[in-house]
mmCIF file of N, CA and C in Angstrom:
data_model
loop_
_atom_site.group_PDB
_atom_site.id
_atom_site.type_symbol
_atom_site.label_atom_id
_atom_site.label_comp_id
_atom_site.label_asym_id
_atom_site.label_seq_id
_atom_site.Cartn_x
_atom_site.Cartn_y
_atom_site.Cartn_z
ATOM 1 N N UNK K 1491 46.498 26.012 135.155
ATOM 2 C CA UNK K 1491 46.705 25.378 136.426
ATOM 3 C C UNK K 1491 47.679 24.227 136.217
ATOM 4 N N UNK K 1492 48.799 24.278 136.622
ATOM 5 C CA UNK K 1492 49.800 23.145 136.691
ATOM 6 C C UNK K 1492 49.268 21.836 137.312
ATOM 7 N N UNK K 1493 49.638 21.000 136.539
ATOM 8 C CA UNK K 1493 49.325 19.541 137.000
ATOM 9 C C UNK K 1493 47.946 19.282 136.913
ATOM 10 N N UNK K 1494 46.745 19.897 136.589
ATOM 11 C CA UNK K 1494 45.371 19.716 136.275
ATOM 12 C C UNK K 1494 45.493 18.752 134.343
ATOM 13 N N UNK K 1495 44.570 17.425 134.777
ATOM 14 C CA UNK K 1495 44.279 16.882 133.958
ATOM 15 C C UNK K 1495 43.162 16.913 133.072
ATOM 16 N N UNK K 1496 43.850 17.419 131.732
ATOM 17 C CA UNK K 1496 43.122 17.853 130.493
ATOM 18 C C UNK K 1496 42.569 16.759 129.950
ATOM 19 N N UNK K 1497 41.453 16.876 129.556
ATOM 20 C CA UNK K 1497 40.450 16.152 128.510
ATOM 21 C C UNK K 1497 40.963 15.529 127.165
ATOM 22 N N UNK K 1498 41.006 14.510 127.353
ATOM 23 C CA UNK K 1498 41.394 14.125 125.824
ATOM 24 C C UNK K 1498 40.903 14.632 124.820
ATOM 25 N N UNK K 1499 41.414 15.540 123.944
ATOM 26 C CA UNK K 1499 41.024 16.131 123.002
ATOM 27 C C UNK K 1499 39.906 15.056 121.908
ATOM 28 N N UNK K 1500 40.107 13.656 121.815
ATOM 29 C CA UNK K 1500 39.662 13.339 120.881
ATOM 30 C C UNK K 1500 38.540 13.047 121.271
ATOM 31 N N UNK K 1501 38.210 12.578 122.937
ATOM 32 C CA UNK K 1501 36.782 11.997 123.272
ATOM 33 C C UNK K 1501 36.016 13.358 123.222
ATOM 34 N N UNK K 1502 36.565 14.773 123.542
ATOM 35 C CA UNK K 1502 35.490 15.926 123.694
ATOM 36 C C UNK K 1502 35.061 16.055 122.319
ATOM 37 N N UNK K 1503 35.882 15.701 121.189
ATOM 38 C CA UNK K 1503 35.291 15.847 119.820
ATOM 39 C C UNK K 1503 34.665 15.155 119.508
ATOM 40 N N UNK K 1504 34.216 13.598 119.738
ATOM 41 C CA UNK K 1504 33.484 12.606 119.742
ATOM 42 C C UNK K 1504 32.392 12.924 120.251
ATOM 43 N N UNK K 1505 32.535 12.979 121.768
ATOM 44 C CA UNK K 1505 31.520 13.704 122.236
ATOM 45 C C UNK K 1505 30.495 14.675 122.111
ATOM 46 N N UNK K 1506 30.967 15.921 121.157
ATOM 47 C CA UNK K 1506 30.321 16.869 120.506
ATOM 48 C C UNK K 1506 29.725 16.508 119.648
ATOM 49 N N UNK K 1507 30.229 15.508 118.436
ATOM 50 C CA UNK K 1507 30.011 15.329 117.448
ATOM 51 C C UNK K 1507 28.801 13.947 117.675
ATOM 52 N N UNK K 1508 28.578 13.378 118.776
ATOM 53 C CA UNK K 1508 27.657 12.229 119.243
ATOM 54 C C UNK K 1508 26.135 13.528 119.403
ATOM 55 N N UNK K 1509 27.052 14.678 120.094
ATOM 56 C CA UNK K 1509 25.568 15.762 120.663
ATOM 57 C C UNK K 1509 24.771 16.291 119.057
ATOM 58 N N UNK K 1510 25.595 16.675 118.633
ATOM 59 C CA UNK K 1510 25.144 17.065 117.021
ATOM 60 C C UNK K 1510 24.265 16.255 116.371
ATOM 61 N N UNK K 1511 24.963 15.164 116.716
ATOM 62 C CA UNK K 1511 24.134 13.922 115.932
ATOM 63 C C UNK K 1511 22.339 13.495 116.414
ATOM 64 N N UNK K 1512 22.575 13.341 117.917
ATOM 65 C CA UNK K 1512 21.396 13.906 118.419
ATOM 66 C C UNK K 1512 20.339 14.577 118.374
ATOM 67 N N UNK K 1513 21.152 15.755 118.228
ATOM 68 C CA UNK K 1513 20.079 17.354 117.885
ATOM 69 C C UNK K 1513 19.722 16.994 116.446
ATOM 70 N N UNK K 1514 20.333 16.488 115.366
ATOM 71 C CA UNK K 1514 19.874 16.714 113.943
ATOM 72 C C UNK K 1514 18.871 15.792 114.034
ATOM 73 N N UNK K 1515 18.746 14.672 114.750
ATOM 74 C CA UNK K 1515 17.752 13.891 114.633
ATOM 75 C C UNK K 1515 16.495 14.275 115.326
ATOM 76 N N UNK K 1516 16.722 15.156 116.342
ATOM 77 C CA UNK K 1516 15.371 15.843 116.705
ATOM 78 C C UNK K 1516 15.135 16.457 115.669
ATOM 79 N N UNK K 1517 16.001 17.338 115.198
ATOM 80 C CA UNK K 1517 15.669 18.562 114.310
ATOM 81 C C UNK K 1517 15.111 17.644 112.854
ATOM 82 N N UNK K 1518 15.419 16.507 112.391
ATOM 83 C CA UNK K 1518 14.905 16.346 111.170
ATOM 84 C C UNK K 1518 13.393 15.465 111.772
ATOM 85 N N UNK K 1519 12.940 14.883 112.837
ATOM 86 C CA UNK K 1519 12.279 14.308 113.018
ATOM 87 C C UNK K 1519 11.046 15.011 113.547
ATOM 88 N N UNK K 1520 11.129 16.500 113.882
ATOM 89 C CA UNK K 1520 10.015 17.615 114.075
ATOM 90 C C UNK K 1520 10.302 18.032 113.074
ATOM 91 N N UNK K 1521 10.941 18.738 112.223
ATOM 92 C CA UNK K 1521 10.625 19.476 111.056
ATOM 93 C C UNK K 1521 10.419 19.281 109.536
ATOM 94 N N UNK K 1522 11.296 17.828 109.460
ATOM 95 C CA UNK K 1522 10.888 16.992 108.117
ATOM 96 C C UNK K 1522 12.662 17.324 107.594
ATOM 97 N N UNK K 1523 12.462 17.056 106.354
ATOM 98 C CA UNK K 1523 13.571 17.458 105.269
ATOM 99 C C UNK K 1523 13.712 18.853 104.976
ATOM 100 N N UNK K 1524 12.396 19.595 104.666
ATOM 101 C CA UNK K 1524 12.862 20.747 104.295
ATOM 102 C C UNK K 1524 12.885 21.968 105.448
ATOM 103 N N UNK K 1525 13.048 21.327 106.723
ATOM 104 C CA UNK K 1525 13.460 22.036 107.656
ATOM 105 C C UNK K 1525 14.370 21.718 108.403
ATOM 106 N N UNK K 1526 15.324 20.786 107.852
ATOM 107 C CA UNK K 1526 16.780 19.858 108.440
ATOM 108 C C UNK K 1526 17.464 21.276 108.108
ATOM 109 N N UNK K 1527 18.094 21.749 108.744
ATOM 110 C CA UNK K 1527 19.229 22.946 108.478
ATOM 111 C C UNK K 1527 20.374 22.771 109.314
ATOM 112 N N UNK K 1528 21.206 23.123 108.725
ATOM 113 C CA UNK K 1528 22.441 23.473 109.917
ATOM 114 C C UNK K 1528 22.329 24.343 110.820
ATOM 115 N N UNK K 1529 21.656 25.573 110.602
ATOM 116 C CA UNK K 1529 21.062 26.756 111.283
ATOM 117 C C UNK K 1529 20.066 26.388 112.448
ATOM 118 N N UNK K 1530 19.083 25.294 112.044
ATOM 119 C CA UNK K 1530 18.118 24.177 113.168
ATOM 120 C C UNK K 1530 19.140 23.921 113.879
ATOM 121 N N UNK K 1531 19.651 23.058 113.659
ATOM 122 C CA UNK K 1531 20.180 22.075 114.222
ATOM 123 C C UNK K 1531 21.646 23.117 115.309
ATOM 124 N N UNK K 1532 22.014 23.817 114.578
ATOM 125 C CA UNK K 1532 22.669 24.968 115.766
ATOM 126 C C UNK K 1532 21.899 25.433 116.601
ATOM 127 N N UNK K 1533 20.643 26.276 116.285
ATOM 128 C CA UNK K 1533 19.721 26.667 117.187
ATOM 129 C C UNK K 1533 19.072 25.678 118.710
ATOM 130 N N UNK K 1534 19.330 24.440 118.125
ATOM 131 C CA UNK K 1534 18.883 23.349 119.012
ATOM 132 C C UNK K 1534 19.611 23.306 120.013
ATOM 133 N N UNK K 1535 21.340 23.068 119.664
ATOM 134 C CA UNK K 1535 22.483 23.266 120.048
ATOM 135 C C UNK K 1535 22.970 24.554 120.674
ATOM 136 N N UNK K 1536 22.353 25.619 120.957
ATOM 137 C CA UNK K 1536 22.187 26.604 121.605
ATOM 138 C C UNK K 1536 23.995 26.947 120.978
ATOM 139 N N UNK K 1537 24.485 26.462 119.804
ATOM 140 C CA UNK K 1537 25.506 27.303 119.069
ATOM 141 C C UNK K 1537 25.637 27.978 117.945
ATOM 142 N N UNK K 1538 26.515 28.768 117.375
ATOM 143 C CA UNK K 1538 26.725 29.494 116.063
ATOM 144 C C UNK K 1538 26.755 28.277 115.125
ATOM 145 N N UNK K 1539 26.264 28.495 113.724
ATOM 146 C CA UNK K 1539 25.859 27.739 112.941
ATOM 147 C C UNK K 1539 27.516 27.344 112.367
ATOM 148 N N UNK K 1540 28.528 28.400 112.616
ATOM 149 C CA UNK K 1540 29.630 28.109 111.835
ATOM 150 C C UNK K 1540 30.213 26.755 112.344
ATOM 151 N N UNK K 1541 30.017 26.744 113.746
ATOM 152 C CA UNK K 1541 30.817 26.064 114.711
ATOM 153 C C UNK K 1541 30.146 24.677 114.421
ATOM 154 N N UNK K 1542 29.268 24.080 113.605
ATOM 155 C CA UNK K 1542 28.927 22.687 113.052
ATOM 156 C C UNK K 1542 29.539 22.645 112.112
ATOM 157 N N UNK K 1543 30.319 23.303 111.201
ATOM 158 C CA UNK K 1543 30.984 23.473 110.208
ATOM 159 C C UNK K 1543 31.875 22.413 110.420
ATOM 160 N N UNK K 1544 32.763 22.441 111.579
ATOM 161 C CA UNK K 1544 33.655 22.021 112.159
ATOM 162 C C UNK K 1544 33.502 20.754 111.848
ATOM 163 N N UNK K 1545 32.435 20.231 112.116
ATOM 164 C CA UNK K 1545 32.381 18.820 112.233
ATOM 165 C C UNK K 1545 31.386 18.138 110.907
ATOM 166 N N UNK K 1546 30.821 18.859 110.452
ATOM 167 C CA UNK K 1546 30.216 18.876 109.182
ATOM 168 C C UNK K 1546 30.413 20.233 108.417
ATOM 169 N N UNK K 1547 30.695 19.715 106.999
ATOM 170 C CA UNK K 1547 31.432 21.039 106.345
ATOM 171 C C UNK K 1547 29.124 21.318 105.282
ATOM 172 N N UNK K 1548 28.409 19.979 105.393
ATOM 173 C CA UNK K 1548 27.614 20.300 104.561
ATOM 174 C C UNK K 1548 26.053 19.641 105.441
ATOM 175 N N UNK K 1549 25.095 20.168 105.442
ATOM 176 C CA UNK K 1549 23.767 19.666 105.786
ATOM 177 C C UNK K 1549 24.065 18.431 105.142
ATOM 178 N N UNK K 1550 24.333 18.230 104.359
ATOM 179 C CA UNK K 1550 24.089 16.487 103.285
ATOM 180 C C UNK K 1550 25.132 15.543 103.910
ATOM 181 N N UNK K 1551 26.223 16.104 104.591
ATOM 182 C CA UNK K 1551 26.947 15.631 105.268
ATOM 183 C C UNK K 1551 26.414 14.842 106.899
ATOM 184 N N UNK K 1552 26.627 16.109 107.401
ATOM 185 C CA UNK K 1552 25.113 16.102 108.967
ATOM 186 C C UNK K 1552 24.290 14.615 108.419
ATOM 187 N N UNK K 1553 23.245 14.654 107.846
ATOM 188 C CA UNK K 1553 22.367 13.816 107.233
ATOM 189 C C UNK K 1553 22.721 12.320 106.826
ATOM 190 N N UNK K 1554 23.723 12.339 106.369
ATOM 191 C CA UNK K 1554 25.104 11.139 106.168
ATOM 192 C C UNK K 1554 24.591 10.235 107.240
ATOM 193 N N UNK K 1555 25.588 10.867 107.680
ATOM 194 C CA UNK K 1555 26.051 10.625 109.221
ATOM 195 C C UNK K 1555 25.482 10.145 109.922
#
């Protein structure tokens, strides 16, 4: 659509990456440590586990964070 104003690419990645952050903290705060997963924490996120990749390449990373 011509002339429709696009999303700043960097706040929607912020943004995502604020939602992630979110979900892992549910996800480690019902399931403990040895149920912190990237796979949780996608499932929470109602996305493919690859697609946290993106923004975390490692669970220990996620956890960092």
């Amino acid at each position: 659509m011509p002339g429709a104003i696009q999303p700043n690419p960097r706040a929607r990645y912020a943004a995502r990456r604020d939602a992630i952050l979110a979900a892992a903290s549910k996800v480690f705060t019902d399931r403990g440590v040895s149920g912190f997963t990237l796979a949780a924490v996608a499932k929470r996120m109602d996305l493919h586990p690859v697609s946290l990749t993106y923004y975390f390449k490692r669970k220990e990373d996620l956890a960092a964070a």
